[in-house]
Amino acid sequence: MIVDDVKLSIAGSVGEQMYSYVAEMFPICRSITGNGVRETLKILQGLVPLEIHEVPSGTKVFDWEIPKEWNIRDAYIKNSSGEKIIDFANCNLHVLNYSVPIHAKLSLQELKSHLFYLPEKPDWIPYRTSYYKEDWGFCISYNQFLSLKDEVYEVFIDSTLAPGHLTYGEYFIPGETSEEVLISAHVCHPSLANDNLSGIIVSAFLARHLQEKKPRYSYRFLFGPGTIGAIAWLALNDSRADKIKHGVIMSLLGDTANFTYKKSRQGAAEIDRVVEFVLKSTNPENKLVDFEPYGYDERQFCSPGFNLAVGCLSRAIYAQFPEYHTSADNLSFIKPECLDESLRVSIEIMETLDDNKKFTNLSPKCEPQLGKRGLFNLKGGDNNSKQFQMALLWVLNLSDGKHSILDIAIRSNMQFKYIKEAAEQLMRCHLLEEVKQY
Amino acid sequence: MIVDDVKLSIAGSVGEQMYSYVAEMFPICRSITGNGVRETLKILQGLVPLEIHEVPSGTKVFDWEIPKEWNIRDAYIKNSSGEKIIDFANCNLHVLNYSVPIHAKLSLQELKSHLFYLPEKPDWIPYRTSYYKEDWGFCISYNQFLSLKDEVYEVFIDSTLAPGHLTYGEYFIPGETSEEVLISAHVCHPSLANDNLSGIIVSAFLARHLQEKKPRYSYRFLFGPGTIGAIAWLALNDSRADKIKHGVIMSLLGDTANFTYKKSRQGAAEIDRVVEFVLKSTNPENKLVDFEPYGYDERQFCSPGFNLAVGCLSRAIYAQFPEYHTSADNLSFIKPECLDESLRVSIEIMETLDDNKKFTNLSPKCEPQLGKRGLFNLKGGDNNSKQFQMALLWVLNLSDGKHSILDIAIRSNMQFKYIKEAAEQLMRCHLLEEVKQY
Amino acid sequence: MIVDDVKLSIAGSVGEQMYSYVAEMFPICRSITGNGVRETLKILQGLVPLEIHEVPSGTKVFDWEIPKEWNIRDAYIKNSSGEKIIDFANCNLHVLNYSVPIHAKLSLQELKSHLFYLPEKPDWIPYRTSYYKEDWGFCISYNQFLSLKDEVYEVFIDSTLAPGHLTYGEYFIPGETSEEVLISAHVCHPSLANDNLSGIIVSAFLARHLQEKKPRYSYRFLFGPGTIGAIAWLALNDSRADKIKHGVIMSLLGDTANFTYKKSRQGAAEIDRVVEFVLKSTNPENKLVDFEPYGYDERQFCSPGFNLAVGCLSRAIYAQFPEYHTSADNLSFIKPECLDESLRVSIEIMETLDDNKKFTNLSPKCEPQLGKRGLFNLKGGDNNSKQFQMALLWVLNLSDGKHSILDIAIRSNMQFKYIKEAAEQLMRCHLLEEVKQY
């Protein structure tokens, strides 16, 4: 189904197609501003018609200010023999993200306070940033650190930190109603595959899927830097943010863990109930966790001044797996089949949400006579038709304008698709009327 | 107690008396219309002064129409030797209920599409109906079916399906208030003992019991055909259906299973809480099940346009015991002692409901001095009087006009009768006033 | 900390100091009226500036009337040899409390109906009263009872029962707001150490502690006789009783059992939630029990006409330990270290309640930038500062004017003191504003 919906010229399964895109974007050195974000969004424009927004440095966004733009061309550490022992060209994690430019000779002692490493994972390079305090540094493996001799080192970072812009991409799919579903993925991490690229690519493929439907809701996709990007968008769209009725932050969707959904601050919003229903019907091992004000951009959308119904869908949980924010979150950490499954689940969530309508029974006093409309099984016997008749009775009984398809599916312990199909048949017989909620 | 209340000329325990009535009504061929219902109601009139209603065929009742009246005199299948191999006179289940008349000779092949049987229970005759699609048929045991030879058969059904009436009986016991409790039993099944006759006879004996009391509520007893009878009653009484504040559908009350109560659609209505309390104090094994829009006439009373607080009391659960809708639901499937116990429990439910009043403490600031009114144990010591003093304190503390006797019994974990007795004593001392809720 | 707060001239730990006061008050023969109460309150005035109230006999207080005042000087039983075999001077429990005067010679047979004893605890003297029915009697051990010979006894009770007053003490500590916290202990039991004196002394020391703070709430301490004292206070203060927003009855606080808190009638009032939180963080074995209209003076404050949020803090539970209301509830039944712990827990409860404010986030749209205010850990790493940052984020996210510090501590599963400290730091940065609830 997915394969049919997503018409791409490149070959392979959908999971493999997504994986190829991730591989293409992996080497780019992204940050919260700069050309890495622009290149990434350009690649995504090959999939969906993103509109690119540039917000000037210095713009006030609530309590924050858009920082200077950072760009980097090269960086290395040479030992006293002139050998490059650390090279940005090999791995962009080597540079403390947002490092100011430097070209200097330092003793090992002087250098040490600018080095970051992970003694507990001696082969991995950590990912570190210093966005709001001007600094420079190198991230290296602990084994590299141990091999450093007491000599003089040449450090070079060819970066610029100067007035420029913060860049984000936005894609809006208008629906029958102006009520919006927000899908957002952060695009500020350099060569990290699961944290960042998996969420980006699943969101982009989900957008491709939805644009070919005629959805009930309007869908807004955001691809921007974490924290400051969400803050910028909310500040620039403050007056219309309440159009967002439901939302999901997408991240960490390429690994092999079961799914985790972090509920919105509201906790029992429609999106929370829909995702719980879909995840639990998919695999009882999938996990729901309560909102906490730490994590990804749900923090901003769920701040008390907005309190939007926005949760976060992931597989592994941020900061709770060893590869998190290290060079081990690389292309071998994610799997095409996991990306594919994440896309399928995301589509099911959005379709369930979109289909989750409420109805009014137009013949609410006693049961209507289903037999004369051909809706009642006259032969009887097979289990499917019995199930379907129960679905009809449940929909008629609970369609008092207050219960949605999901409410009825949960109450009756029946599949969502049966309840939806029953409602559609009753609509055709003029026994139901949709409650327009907007 | 019951024996004293029910003054019948026939001998035996109350359970045996009820069983005798069931035995008398068992052979009658009932259906949703016709003389079988009339004969049954006539027998019940020997117990309670039922008012008989006749609703003409063709009358519109909500989405339905009263069907033609069906009556049957005789039916058989003869083999080519002229032997009656299937005879309605032996068992009225043999005829597909509502069969149109036929007199014809058919090959075995032609006959087969009109035969119903149960391969999984080869000795039992199934009960089948075709009310809303004109058809004819015979219900036989699977062993009878297997013994049929490839010969020519004479089939004869001497029935009529013609404009007439739908018949139901109604008995109203006026109470102190015009608020009503509905008790309803279906009377449309032919020779089935548990499904139909047990509910009918327990309802009739309950009516006899209540008519000698001066109940607080008014009680309305209905004896009509399932589904179309309830729909007809609701259509004819649409404007005053909201007088029904509580209700119980009575069925399947003669078998040996523990009790099952299916809650009303409201789920936590007063009747639901009362029945739960009585059933659980009687036997913790008694079962409560949630409402579902399938079962007996609670389906109609709980349709969203009425949403009345009507549940269903039974022992076995409809469609969940093997004898259901077969010739095995016969006089040996039900027991006099089970009918008796069902009557006792029904009476306790109705008395608990009737006694479940709310009060206002007329001395609500601090405890009133019970000692000067002789209500406080001056000697102390025996456990009963300690319990009773606790009951007094609970009633005083919770009588704020919001808590009923049942609420107080549940909150205090004390017996209903203690709380009721405490309230009565406090009434006598002018420390309480009943809250009139109507 | 407690030691510093409580500046007493006498030596020893706070627990030992409290124990000394209990020992001083133990021999006094208290009752619901009379000089025993006055002497007790005079001793307490050495600790806190109690205001003494005298309510004349005959005063109507709701459904009750202040009884005559009772005083006693001496009482004994002499055998025929003139030996005092029972002597009030040895133990004031020997006299049925509120005994009318008598001086007579009686046979053993006549005497017996005036003797109270405990066959199940043959060495203990029971504590009995007859406040509202004029009577006289002696309470003796069962062994004493068994040793009585069939001779003539001289009984002598030198008491007076005459118009006088009911006496209670009151101490009011004004706070920032006129909303009050009530702390009440009964003072009507004679030589009983745990039931009465432990609650009195912990309350008095708690008052000493609070008077040196500048509490947010006003605190009202009551020391009066059980039942009739609370009823008198409520009757005399009827119009301003609703100033009491929270309250705790203090009793049975010197024994070695874990704490028990009996919730207010409201059941989930702020005081109930605060005490639950403090007790459960202190020791998971501490117990919460639901309100019942039996026990101490919470019965009056929680009568439906007041329904104040008043619970009861104790260690052992009234009427549920063998020493209850016997001579075994003596100075060796209570321990200085238990009194000390009870005081510490009471202080923590009151401080938690006093600190349990609500706030409004003044930068509610998106997270404010903590880094530029020095609130965000720039080095990272140590667990305490991570915890504190989480506390900051939780306070910001939930400070919507509806969540208190306690709500946030429970929701975040963090310590109250962390959340409180986070709120204070955010106040200093002008990111929060306190919600004034009065």
mmCIF file of N, CA and C in Angstrom, chain A residues 7-47:
data_model
loop_
_atom_site.group_PDB
_atom_site.id
_atom_site.type_symbol
_atom_site.label_atom_id
_atom_site.label_comp_id
_atom_site.label_asym_id
_atom_site.label_seq_id
_atom_site.Cartn_x
_atom_site.Cartn_y
_atom_site.Cartn_z
ATOM 1 N N LYS A 7 5.348 7.410 -4.804
ATOM 2 C CA LYS A 7 5.855 7.165 -6.164
ATOM 3 C C LYS A 7 7.228 7.809 -6.303
ATOM 4 N N LEU A 8 8.237 7.026 -6.163
ATOM 5 C CA LEU A 8 9.587 7.551 -6.255
ATOM 6 C C LEU A 8 10.286 6.908 -7.441
ATOM 7 N N SER A 9 11.182 7.670 -8.027
ATOM 8 C CA SER A 9 11.873 7.126 -9.191
ATOM 9 C C SER A 9 12.942 6.125 -8.771
ATOM 10 N N ILE A 10 13.517 6.322 -7.573
ATOM 11 C CA ILE A 10 14.573 5.392 -7.169
ATOM 12 C C ILE A 10 13.981 4.031 -6.821
ATOM 13 N N ALA A 11 14.812 3.035 -6.931
ATOM 14 C CA ALA A 11 14.330 1.661 -6.755
ATOM 15 C C ALA A 11 14.309 1.257 -5.290
ATOM 16 N N GLY A 12 13.814 0.048 -5.041
ATOM 17 C CA GLY A 12 13.877 -0.523 -3.700
ATOM 18 C C GLY A 12 12.590 -0.360 -2.942
ATOM 19 N N SER A 13 12.517 -1.033 -1.796
ATOM 20 C CA SER A 13 11.340 -0.933 -0.943
ATOM 21 C C SER A 13 11.283 0.468 -0.367
ATOM 22 N N VAL A 14 10.133 0.817 0.212
ATOM 23 C CA VAL A 14 10.001 2.143 0.809
ATOM 24 C C VAL A 14 11.047 2.325 1.898
ATOM 25 N N GLY A 15 11.254 1.294 2.732
ATOM 26 C CA GLY A 15 12.246 1.391 3.794
ATOM 27 C C GLY A 15 13.629 1.672 3.230
ATOM 28 N N GLU A 16 13.941 0.989 2.153
ATOM 29 C CA GLU A 16 15.262 1.216 1.540
ATOM 30 C C GLU A 16 15.355 2.600 0.917
ATOM 31 N N GLN A 17 14.253 3.057 0.322
ATOM 32 C CA GLN A 17 14.248 4.420 -0.232
ATOM 33 C C GLN A 17 14.508 5.440 0.874
ATOM 34 N N MET A 18 13.807 5.265 2.027
ATOM 35 C CA MET A 18 14.010 6.204 3.124
ATOM 36 C C MET A 18 15.456 6.150 3.592
ATOM 37 N N TYR A 19 15.966 4.918 3.680
ATOM 38 C CA TYR A 19 17.341 4.746 4.147
ATOM 39 C C TYR A 19 18.326 5.466 3.220
ATOM 40 N N SER A 20 18.078 5.396 1.899
ATOM 41 C CA SER A 20 18.961 6.084 0.934
ATOM 42 C C SER A 20 18.986 7.583 1.187
ATOM 43 N N TYR A 21 17.821 8.138 1.444
ATOM 44 C CA TYR A 21 17.772 9.581 1.739
ATOM 45 C C TYR A 21 18.570 9.903 2.999
ATOM 46 N N VAL A 22 18.401 9.057 4.023
ATOM 47 C CA VAL A 22 19.150 9.280 5.262
ATOM 48 C C VAL A 22 20.645 9.247 4.967
ATOM 49 N N ALA A 23 21.062 8.267 4.164
ATOM 50 C CA ALA A 23 22.485 8.128 3.846
ATOM 51 C C ALA A 23 22.993 9.366 3.116
ATOM 52 N N GLU A 24 22.147 9.925 2.255
ATOM 53 C CA GLU A 24 22.553 11.126 1.503
ATOM 54 C C GLU A 24 22.717 12.328 2.448
ATOM 55 N N MET A 25 21.834 12.420 3.447
ATOM 56 C CA MET A 25 21.869 13.585 4.347
ATOM 57 C C MET A 25 22.875 13.411 5.481
ATOM 58 N N PHE A 26 23.303 12.173 5.713
ATOM 59 C CA PHE A 26 24.128 11.889 6.895
ATOM 60 C C PHE A 26 25.405 12.740 6.988
ATOM 61 N N PRO A 27 26.181 12.879 5.902
ATOM 62 C CA PRO A 27 27.481 13.560 6.045
ATOM 63 C C PRO A 27 27.380 15.069 6.278
ATOM 64 N N ILE A 28 26.215 15.651 6.050
ATOM 65 C CA ILE A 28 26.099 17.115 6.138
ATOM 66 C C ILE A 28 26.276 17.583 7.583
ATOM 67 N N CYS A 29 27.036 18.672 7.777
ATOM 68 C CA CYS A 29 27.225 19.205 9.124
ATOM 69 C C CYS A 29 26.127 20.209 9.449
ATOM 70 N N ARG A 30 25.032 19.694 10.051
ATOM 71 C CA ARG A 30 23.923 20.565 10.450
ATOM 72 C C ARG A 30 24.205 21.234 11.800
ATOM 73 N N SER A 31 23.502 22.313 12.050
ATOM 74 C CA SER A 31 23.522 22.959 13.365
ATOM 75 C C SER A 31 22.188 23.711 13.472
ATOM 76 N N ILE A 32 22.053 24.559 14.506
ATOM 77 C CA ILE A 32 20.752 25.245 14.631
ATOM 78 C C ILE A 32 20.577 26.366 13.609
ATOM 79 N N THR A 33 21.698 26.754 12.957
ATOM 80 C CA THR A 33 21.625 27.703 11.841
ATOM 81 C C THR A 33 22.648 27.242 10.810
ATOM 82 N N GLY A 34 22.646 27.874 9.648
ATOM 83 C CA GLY A 34 23.728 27.672 8.689
ATOM 84 C C GLY A 34 23.367 26.819 7.504
ATOM 85 N N ASN A 35 24.375 26.635 6.659
ATOM 86 C CA ASN A 35 24.154 26.010 5.358
ATOM 87 C C ASN A 35 23.823 24.524 5.446
ATOM 88 N N GLY A 36 24.222 23.868 6.558
ATOM 89 C CA GLY A 36 23.892 22.446 6.708
ATOM 90 C C GLY A 36 22.388 22.237 6.729
ATOM 91 N N VAL A 37 21.685 23.118 7.422
ATOM 92 C CA VAL A 37 20.223 23.023 7.424
ATOM 93 C C VAL A 37 19.680 23.282 6.030
ATOM 94 N N ARG A 38 20.236 24.296 5.352
ATOM 95 C CA ARG A 38 19.729 24.632 4.006
ATOM 96 C C ARG A 38 19.911 23.464 3.034
ATOM 97 N N GLU A 39 21.086 22.834 3.068
ATOM 98 C CA GLU A 39 21.332 21.677 2.172
ATOM 99 C C GLU A 39 20.354 20.537 2.458
ATOM 100 N N THR A 40 20.114 20.322 3.760
ATOM 101 C CA THR A 40 19.204 19.238 4.159
ATOM 102 C C THR A 40 17.796 19.507 3.647
ATOM 103 N N LEU A 41 17.343 20.740 3.827
ATOM 104 C CA LEU A 41 15.986 21.081 3.378
ATOM 105 C C LEU A 41 15.882 20.988 1.858
ATOM 106 N N LYS A 42 16.982 21.309 1.161
ATOM 107 C CA LYS A 42 16.981 21.229 -0.309
ATOM 108 C C LYS A 42 16.767 19.784 -0.759
ATOM 109 N N ILE A 43 17.430 18.865 -0.066
ATOM 110 C CA ILE A 43 17.231 17.445 -0.395
ATOM 111 C C ILE A 43 15.764 17.050 -0.144
ATOM 112 N N LEU A 44 15.213 17.511 0.970
ATOM 113 C CA LEU A 44 13.816 17.176 1.284
ATOM 114 C C LEU A 44 12.857 17.768 0.270
ATOM 115 N N GLN A 45 13.242 18.895 -0.330
ATOM 116 C CA GLN A 45 12.373 19.495 -1.355
ATOM 117 C C GLN A 45 12.213 18.582 -2.566
ATOM 118 N N GLY A 46 13.138 17.627 -2.715
ATOM 119 C CA GLY A 46 12.959 16.616 -3.755
ATOM 120 C C GLY A 46 11.805 15.670 -3.440
ATOM 121 N N LEU A 47 11.375 15.668 -2.188
ATOM 122 C CA LEU A 47 10.279 14.783 -1.770
ATOM 123 C C LEU A 47 8.970 15.535 -1.582
#
